C-alpha cells in the first residue's frame, strides 16, 4: 500500500520505517531540508535501537523515501499520516499549529480520495479542526474531493518503539466510517496477525484514549513516589512494599518503580495538556494536577538529599552523575530528572562530571560548553575528583559496578541512588554510604 507520513521525528520516522518494513511504499515529508538530507545520507537524528538498520534497509530497497516536497507526498499516499510535533504552550495546552498546517497543505494539493490519519498526540476535537482546515483549503480552490479524518494514536515506548510497532498491544482507530476502518485494518494486518488487536471506536474516544493511557501511567509513577517518600519517613522499605503490592494482579508490577520522577516527551506534556483540556470543559482535574505536582517535587528529592548530606555546603563540590537521558535506551533529555538535578547543583555552586551511554551529544547540544559541566568518556571517569555519586538513569551498565573503585575514587564515599538499582546492605558492606528513594539511609 502507499503511505505518506508528515514529520520525520520520533513518531514519524518509526511509523514510516515500520510500514516500509512490511512491504508498503512510504514517503516521509519534512519541512527541514537539512534533516531530509541527513536521512537520505543514512544519518538517523534520534537514538532508537534497531531504527538505523531498518531505515537503511528500506531506503536501499526503494520502499522508504524522504522529501521536502509536500505535494509529492500528498499525490503518493492513500493514507496521509500526520506525525508532527505538538509542543506544549505556556499554559500547558498542545500547540496544534504544525498539525493544522499539514491539514491545510493536504487540502491545497489533494486531487482524489485520501484518508488523513492523526498520529500525533492531540487533544479531543482535533480531528474536527483538521477536517475543517482541509475543507477550507479545498473551498479556496473551488475543489471538492472526498476524504476521511481518522484518529490513530501511537503507543510507542522510547527505547522499544520498533517492537511496539511491529508487535503492538493494541491498534486504536477512531473513525465513524466502516470502509475506512477496513482499509486501516488491511494496512495494519501484517502487525496484528497473531490475533486481532485493532480496536475501532469513535474519533473523540480514540483521541482521549491516548491521553488517558499516559495519564494513568504517570499517575502510577507519582503514586509510588508519594508512597516511597512516606515509607522513608516511617522506616519502611519501598522496594519490599513494591513487591508486596505488585503481586496483586489488579495492580501488577509495571510503572510502580519509585525514583527521581518521570520525564520525556510524553508524560509531562500530555498530563499538562489533559489538565488544560479539562479546564476548557469547566472541569477541575484535581488528581492530574496532583500527579504533576508530585512529579515536580520528586525531581528535587535527590538534590535535597545531597543538600542535607553536605549541610547545605555544595559550593565547590563535584558530583559524579551517571545517566542523563530521562530513561535507558534513548538519548532524549526532554524534562529529564538529570537536568533538574544538574541545574540545582549549578545554582548551589557545584560542578557536575556526567556520563551517559548515548545522551552525551544531546547534553552538549542543550548546555554547550560550560566550566561546571564535564562530559566524560565512561562511568569510571566521572568519579575522578568527585565528592559524591548520583545515579539518575538506570542504564544496564550501571547495575553491577566496582564498588571498591567507587569508594576509593570518591572524596566522600556516598551514593545517591535515584533509581534504587542497588541493594543498600551490599553497598554498605563496601564501606559506602547509601541514600535511595523510600529506603533506609545507610551511613
Coordinates of C-alpha atoms in Angstrom, one line a residue:
X1 CA 0.0 0.0 0.0
X2 CA 1.1 3.6 -0.5
X3 CA 1.6 5.6 2.7
X4 CA 2.7 9.2 3.3
X5 CA 4.0 10.3 6.7
X6 CA 4.3 14.0 7.5
X7 CA 7.0 14.6 10.1
X8 CA 10.3 12.6 10.3
X9 CA 10.8 13.0 14.0
X10 CA 10.5 10.2 16.6
X11 CA 6.9 9.0 15.8
X12 CA 7.0 9.8 12.1
X13 CA 10.3 8.0 11.4
X14 CA 9.4 4.9 13.3
X15 CA 6.0 4.8 11.7
X16 CA 7.4 5.2 8.2
X17 CA 10.2 2.7 8.7
X18 CA 7.9 0.0 10.1
X19 CA 5.3 0.4 7.4
X20 CA 8.0 0.1 4.8
X21 CA 9.4 -3.0 6.6
X22 CA 6.0 -4.6 6.0
X23 CA 6.4 -4.1 2.2
X24 CA 4.5 -0.8 1.8
X25 CA 5.8 2.1 -0.2
X26 CA 6.3 5.1 2.2
X27 CA 7.2 8.7 1.6
X28 CA 8.2 10.8 4.6
X29 CA 7.7 14.5 4.2
X30 CA 9.5 17.0 6.4
X31 CA 10.0 20.8 6.0
X32 CA 13.5 20.6 7.4
X33 CA 15.7 20.2 4.3
X34 CA 18.8 19.5 6.4
X35 CA 17.1 16.7 8.3
X36 CA 15.9 15.2 5.0
X37 CA 19.4 15.4 3.5
X38 CA 20.8 13.6 6.6
X39 CA 18.2 10.9 6.4
X40 CA 18.9 10.4 2.7
X41 CA 22.6 10.0 3.6
X42 CA 21.7 7.4 6.2
X43 CA 22.0 9.6 9.3
X44 CA 19.3 9.0 11.9
X45 CA 18.5 12.1 14.1
X46 CA 17.4 10.1 17.1
X47 CA 18.7 7.1 19.1
X48 CA 16.3 4.2 18.9
X49 CA 17.6 0.6 19.0
X50 CA 17.2 -1.0 15.5
X51 CA 15.8 2.0 13.8
X52 CA 19.0 2.9 11.8
X53 CA 19.3 -0.6 10.3
X54 CA 15.6 -0.7 9.4
X55 CA 15.6 2.8 7.8
X56 CA 18.7 1.9 5.7
X57 CA 17.4 -1.4 4.6
X58 CA 14.1 0.0 3.3
X59 CA 15.7 3.1 1.9
X60 CA 18.1 1.0 -0.1
X61 CA 15.2 -1.2 -1.3
X62 CA 13.3 1.9 -2.5
X63 CA 10.4 1.4 -0.2
X64 CA 11.2 4.4 2.0
X65 CA 11.7 7.9 0.6
X66 CA 12.4 11.2 2.3
X67 CA 11.4 14.5 0.7
X68 CA 10.6 18.2 1.4
X69 CA 8.0 18.1 -1.4
X70 CA 4.6 18.0 0.3
X71 CA 2.7 17.9 -3.0
X72 CA 4.7 14.7 -3.9
X73 CA 3.7 13.1 -0.6
X74 CA 0.0 14.0 -1.0
X75 CA -0.1 12.6 -4.5
X76 CA 1.6 9.4 -3.3
X77 CA -0.3 8.0 -0.4
X78 CA -3.9 6.9 0.1
X79 CA -3.0 7.2 3.8
X80 CA -1.8 10.6 4.9
X81 CA -0.3 10.2 8.4
X82 CA 0.2 13.4 10.4
X83 CA 3.1 12.8 12.8
X84 CA 4.4 16.3 13.5
X85 CA 5.1 17.7 16.9
X86 CA 2.5 19.2 19.3
X87 CA 4.8 21.0 21.8
X88 CA 3.2 22.5 25.0
X89 CA 2.3 26.1 25.1
X90 CA 2.9 28.3 28.1
X91 CA -0.5 27.4 29.6
X92 CA 0.1 23.6 29.1
X93 CA -2.1 23.3 26.0
X94 CA -0.9 21.5 23.0
X95 CA 0.3 23.6 20.1
X96 CA -1.7 22.4 17.1
X97 CA -0.1 24.8 14.6
X98 CA 2.0 22.2 12.9
X99 CA -0.9 19.7 12.7
X100 CA -3.2 22.2 11.2
X101 CA -0.5 23.5 8.8
X102 CA -0.2 19.9 7.4
X103 CA -4.0 19.7 7.1
X104 CA -4.1 22.9 5.1
X105 CA -1.3 21.6 2.8
X106 CA -3.2 18.4 2.2
X107 CA -6.3 20.4 1.3
X108 CA -4.3 22.6 -1.1
X109 CA -2.9 19.7 -3.1
X110 CA -5.2 16.6 -2.9
X111 CA -6.7 15.5 -6.1
X112 CA -8.5 12.3 -5.1
X113 CA -9.8 10.5 -2.0
X114 CA -7.4 10.4 1.0
X115 CA -7.5 9.0 4.5
X116 CA -5.9 11.6 6.8
X117 CA -4.7 10.0 10.0
X118 CA -3.9 11.9 13.1
X119 CA -0.9 10.0 14.6
X120 CA 0.3 12.9 16.7
X121 CA -0.9 13.1 20.3
X122 CA -3.6 15.7 20.1
X123 CA -6.5 17.0 22.3
X124 CA -10.0 15.7 21.9
X125 CA -11.7 17.6 19.0
X126 CA -8.5 18.0 16.9
X127 CA -9.9 15.7 14.1
X128 CA -12.8 18.2 13.7
X129 CA -10.3 21.0 13.3
X130 CA -8.2 19.1 10.8
X131 CA -11.4 18.3 8.8
X132 CA -12.4 22.0 8.8
X133 CA -9.0 23.1 7.7
X134 CA -8.9 20.7 4.8
X135 CA -12.4 21.7 3.7
X136 CA -11.4 25.4 3.9
X137 CA -8.4 24.8 1.7
X138 CA -10.4 22.8 -0.8
X139 CA -13.1 25.6 -0.8
X140 CA -10.5 28.2 -1.6
X141 CA -9.5 26.1 -4.6
X142 CA -13.1 25.6 -5.6
X143 CA -12.5 21.9 -5.4
X144 CA -14.4 19.0 -3.8
X145 CA -12.9 15.6 -3.0
X146 CA -14.0 13.0 -0.6
X147 CA -11.7 12.4 2.4
X148 CA -11.8 10.9 5.9
X149 CA -10.1 12.1 9.1
X150 CA -9.1 9.3 11.4
X151 CA -7.5 9.2 14.9
X152 CA -4.8 6.5 15.2
X153 CA -2.8 7.4 18.3
X154 CA 0.7 6.0 18.8
X155 CA 1.7 3.9 21.9
X156 CA 5.4 3.7 21.3
X157 CA 7.8 3.5 24.2
X158 CA 11.2 5.2 23.6
X159 CA 13.8 2.6 23.5
X160 CA 11.4 -0.2 22.4
X161 CA 9.5 1.6 19.7
X162 CA 10.3 -0.8 16.9
X163 CA 9.0 -3.8 18.9
X164 CA 6.0 -1.8 20.0
X165 CA 5.0 -1.0 16.4
X166 CA 5.8 -4.4 14.9
X167 CA 4.1 -6.3 17.7
X168 CA 1.5 -3.9 19.2
X169 CA -0.5 -4.5 22.3
X170 CA -3.4 -2.7 20.5
X171 CA -4.0 -0.5 17.5
X172 CA -6.6 2.1 18.3
X173 CA -8.5 3.6 15.3
X174 CA -11.1 6.3 15.7
X175 CA -13.5 6.6 12.8
X176 CA -17.2 6.6 12.0
X177 CA -16.7 5.2 8.5
X178 CA -16.7 1.3 8.4
X179 CA -15.0 1.4 5.0
X180 CA -12.1 3.5 6.4
X181 CA -11.8 1.1 9.3
X182 CA -11.5 -1.8 6.9
X183 CA -8.8 -0.1 4.9
X184 CA -6.8 0.6 8.1
X185 CA -7.3 -3.0 9.2
X186 CA -5.7 -4.1 5.9
X187 CA -2.8 -1.7 6.4
X188 CA -2.2 -3.0 10.0
X189 CA -2.8 -6.7 9.2
X190 CA 0.9 -7.6 9.0
X191 CA 1.4 -6.4 12.5
X192 CA -1.7 -8.0 14.1
X193 CA -1.9 -11.4 12.5
X194 CA -1.4 -13.4 15.7
X195 CA -4.7 -12.0 16.9
X196 CA -7.0 -9.1 16.2
X197 CA -5.5 -6.2 18.2
X198 CA -7.4 -3.4 16.4
X199 CA -9.9 -1.5 18.5
X200 CA -12.3 0.6 16.5
X201 CA -14.1 3.5 18.2
X202 CA -15.4 7.0 17.5
X203 CA -12.8 9.6 16.8
X204 CA -13.1 11.6 20.1
X205 CA -12.8 8.4 22.2
X206 CA -9.6 7.5 20.3
X207 CA -8.2 10.9 20.9
X208 CA -8.9 10.7 24.6
X209 CA -7.6 7.1 24.9
X210 CA -4.0 8.3 24.2
X211 CA -4.1 11.0 26.9
X212 CA -5.9 8.7 29.3
X213 CA -3.2 5.9 28.8
X214 CA -0.3 8.3 29.5
X215 CA -2.1 10.0 32.4
X216 CA -2.7 6.6 34.0
X217 CA 0.9 5.5 33.8
X218 CA 2.1 8.9 35.1
X219 CA -0.4 8.5 38.0
X220 CA 1.1 5.1 38.9
X221 CA 4.6 6.6 39.0
X222 CA 3.6 9.6 41.1
X223 CA 1.6 7.4 43.5
X224 CA 4.5 5.2 44.0
X225 CA 6.9 8.1 44.6
X226 CA 4.4 9.5 47.1
X227 CA 4.3 6.2 49.0
X228 CA 8.1 6.0 48.8
X229 CA 8.5 9.3 50.5
X230 CA 6.1 8.2 53.2
X231 CA 7.9 4.8 53.6
X232 CA 11.2 6.7 54.1
X233 CA 9.7 8.6 57.0
X234 CA 8.1 5.6 58.5
X235 CA 11.2 3.4 58.4
X236 CA 9.8 1.1 55.7
X237 CA 11.5 -0.1 52.6
X238 CA 9.6 0.9 49.4
X239 CA 11.2 -1.9 47.4
X240 CA 9.6 -4.5 49.7
X241 CA 6.3 -2.6 49.6
X242 CA 6.5 -2.6 45.7
X243 CA 6.9 -6.4 45.6
X244 CA 4.0 -6.8 48.1
X245 CA 1.5 -4.7 46.1
X246 CA 2.8 -5.7 42.7
X247 CA 1.9 -9.3 43.4
X248 CA -1.7 -8.3 43.3
X249 CA -2.8 -8.9 39.6
X250 CA -5.1 -5.9 39.9
X251 CA -2.1 -3.7 40.4
X252 CA 0.8 -5.5 38.7
X253 CA 4.5 -4.6 38.6
X254 CA 4.5 -2.2 35.7
X255 CA 5.2 1.5 36.4
X256 CA 5.4 1.1 40.2
X257 CA 9.1 1.6 40.5
X258 CA 9.9 4.6 42.7
X259 CA 12.6 7.0 41.5
X260 CA 13.6 10.6 40.7
X261 CA 10.4 11.4 38.8
X262 CA 9.2 10.9 35.2
X263 CA 10.4 12.9 32.2
X264 CA 10.5 12.6 28.5
X265 CA 8.4 14.0 25.6
X266 CA 5.1 12.4 26.5
X267 CA 4.1 12.1 30.2
X268 CA 4.8 15.7 31.3
X269 CA 3.4 17.2 28.1
X270 CA 0.3 15.0 28.0
X271 CA -0.7 15.4 31.7
X272 CA -0.4 19.2 31.3
X273 CA -2.4 19.1 28.1
X274 CA -5.2 17.0 29.7
X275 CA -5.4 19.3 32.7
X276 CA -5.7 22.2 30.3
X277 CA -8.4 20.4 28.2
X278 CA -10.3 19.7 31.4
X279 CA -10.3 23.3 32.3
X280 CA -11.6 24.2 28.8
X281 CA -14.6 22.0 29.7
X282 CA -15.1 23.6 33.1
X283 CA -13.7 20.6 34.9
X284 CA -11.0 20.7 37.6
X285 CA -8.8 17.6 37.1
X286 CA -7.6 17.5 40.7
X287 CA -6.0 14.1 40.5
X288 CA -4.0 15.0 37.4
X289 CA -2.9 18.3 38.9
X290 CA -1.7 16.3 41.9
X291 CA 0.2 13.9 39.7
X292 CA 2.0 16.8 38.1
X293 CA 2.8 18.4 41.5
X294 CA 4.1 15.2 43.0
X295 CA 6.4 14.7 40.0
X296 CA 7.7 18.2 40.1
X297 CA 8.6 17.7 43.8
X298 CA 10.1 14.3 43.1
X299 CA 12.6 15.7 40.7
X300 CA 14.1 17.6 43.6
X301 CA 14.4 14.7 46.0
X302 CA 17.9 13.6 45.1
X303 CA 19.2 17.2 45.2
X304 CA 17.6 17.7 48.7
X305 CA 19.3 14.5 50.0
X306 CA 22.7 15.9 48.7
X307 CA 22.0 19.3 50.2
X308 CA 21.2 17.8 53.6
X309 CA 24.2 15.4 53.5
X310 CA 26.6 18.2 52.8
X311 CA 24.9 20.5 55.3
X312 CA 23.9 22.9 52.6
X313 CA 27.5 23.5 51.6
X314 CA 27.6 22.3 48.0
X315 CA 29.6 25.2 46.6
X316 CA 32.9 23.9 45.3
X317 CA 31.7 20.3 45.4
X318 CA 32.0 18.0 42.4
X319 CA 29.2 15.4 41.8
X320 CA 29.6 12.4 39.5
X321 CA 26.4 11.8 37.6
X322 CA 25.6 8.5 36.0
X323 CA 22.7 9.0 33.5
X324 CA 21.4 12.0 31.6
X325 CA 18.6 10.6 29.4
X326 CA 15.1 10.5 31.0
X327 CA 15.2 6.7 30.8
X328 CA 17.5 4.0 29.3
X329 CA 17.9 3.2 25.6
X330 CA 17.2 6.7 24.4
X331 CA 19.2 10.0 24.2
X332 CA 16.0 12.0 24.9
X333 CA 16.7 14.6 27.7
X334 CA 13.4 16.4 27.5
X335 CA 12.1 17.0 31.0
X336 CA 14.8 14.6 32.3
X337 CA 15.3 14.5 36.1
X338 CA 19.0 14.7 35.4
X339 CA 18.5 18.2 34.1
X340 CA 16.7 19.3 37.2
X341 CA 19.5 17.9 39.4
X342 CA 22.3 19.4 37.4
X343 CA 20.7 22.8 37.3
X344 CA 20.1 22.8 41.1
X345 CA 23.7 21.8 41.7
X346 CA 25.0 24.5 39.5
X347 CA 22.8 27.1 41.2
X348 CA 24.4 25.9 44.5
X349 CA 27.9 26.4 43.1
X350 CA 28.7 22.7 42.4
X351 CA 30.3 21.1 39.4
X352 CA 29.0 18.0 37.6
X353 CA 31.0 15.3 35.9
X354 CA 28.5 13.4 33.8
X355 CA 28.3 10.2 31.8
X356 CA 25.6 8.6 29.7
X357 CA 26.0 5.8 27.2
X358 CA 24.1 7.7 24.4
X359 CA 22.9 11.1 25.6
X360 CA 26.3 12.9 25.8
X361 CA 25.8 14.7 22.4
X362 CA 22.3 15.8 23.4
X363 CA 23.6 17.2 26.7
X364 CA 26.3 19.2 24.8
X365 CA 23.6 20.4 22.4
X366 CA 21.4 21.6 25.3
X367 CA 24.1 23.1 27.6
X368 CA 27.1 23.8 25.3
X369 CA 30.5 24.3 26.9
X370 CA 30.5 25.4 30.5
X371 CA 33.0 25.2 33.3
X372 CA 30.7 23.5 35.7
X373 CA 29.8 20.6 33.4
X374 CA 32.4 17.9 32.4
X375 CA 31.1 15.3 30.0
X376 CA 33.4 12.3 30.3
X377 CA 34.1 9.1 28.3
X378 CA 32.8 6.5 30.8
X379 CA 31.3 5.9 34.2
X380 CA 34.5 5.5 36.0
X381 CA 36.0 8.7 34.6
X382 CA 33.0 10.6 36.1
X383 CA 34.3 9.6 39.5
X384 CA 37.6 11.3 39.1
X385 CA 37.8 14.1 41.7
X386 CA 34.2 13.7 42.7
X387 CA 32.8 14.2 46.2
X388 CA 29.7 12.0 45.6
X389 CA 28.0 9.8 43.1
X390 CA 24.4 10.2 41.9
X391 CA 22.6 7.6 39.6
X392 CA 19.6 9.1 37.8
X393 CA 19.1 6.8 34.8
X394 CA 19.0 3.1 35.3
X395 CA 21.2 2.0 32.4
X396 CA 22.1 -1.7 32.5
X397 CA 25.9 -0.9 32.6
X398 CA 25.4 0.9 35.9
X399 CA 23.8 -2.1 37.7
X400 CA 27.0 -4.0 38.7
X401 CA 29.7 -1.5 39.3
X402 CA 33.1 -2.0 41.0
X403 CA 32.1 -0.6 44.5
X404 CA 35.7 -0.7 45.6
X405 CA 36.7 1.7 42.8
X406 CA 33.7 3.9 43.6
X407 CA 34.7 4.1 47.3
X408 CA 38.4 4.7 46.6
X409 CA 37.8 7.5 44.0
X410 CA 35.1 9.5 45.8
X411 CA 36.3 12.1 48.3
X412 CA 33.2 11.2 50.3
X413 CA 32.2 7.6 49.9
X414 CA 28.5 8.2 49.3
X415 CA 26.0 7.1 46.6
X416 CA 22.7 8.8 45.9
X417 CA 20.7 6.2 44.1
X418 CA 17.8 7.9 42.3
X419 CA 16.5 4.7 40.8
X420 CA 17.0 2.2 43.6
X421 CA 19.2 -0.1 41.5
X422 CA 21.5 -1.2 44.3
X423 CA 20.9 -3.2 47.5
X424 CA 21.6 -0.8 50.4
X425 CA 23.2 -3.6 52.5
X426 CA 25.6 -4.6 49.7
X427 CA 26.7 -1.0 49.2
X428 CA 27.3 -0.5 52.9
X429 CA 29.4 -3.7 53.0
X430 CA 31.9 -1.9 50.7
X431 CA 32.3 1.0 53.1
X432 CA 29.9 3.3 51.2
X433 CA 27.1 5.4 52.5
X434 CA 23.8 4.9 50.6
X435 CA 20.8 7.1 50.0
X436 CA 18.0 5.7 47.9
X437 CA 14.3 6.6 47.3
X438 CA 11.9 5.4 50.0
X439 CA 14.5 3.3 51.8
X440 CA 16.6 3.3 54.9
X441 CA 19.6 5.5 54.7
X442 CA 22.8 3.6 55.3
X443 CA 25.6 5.6 56.8

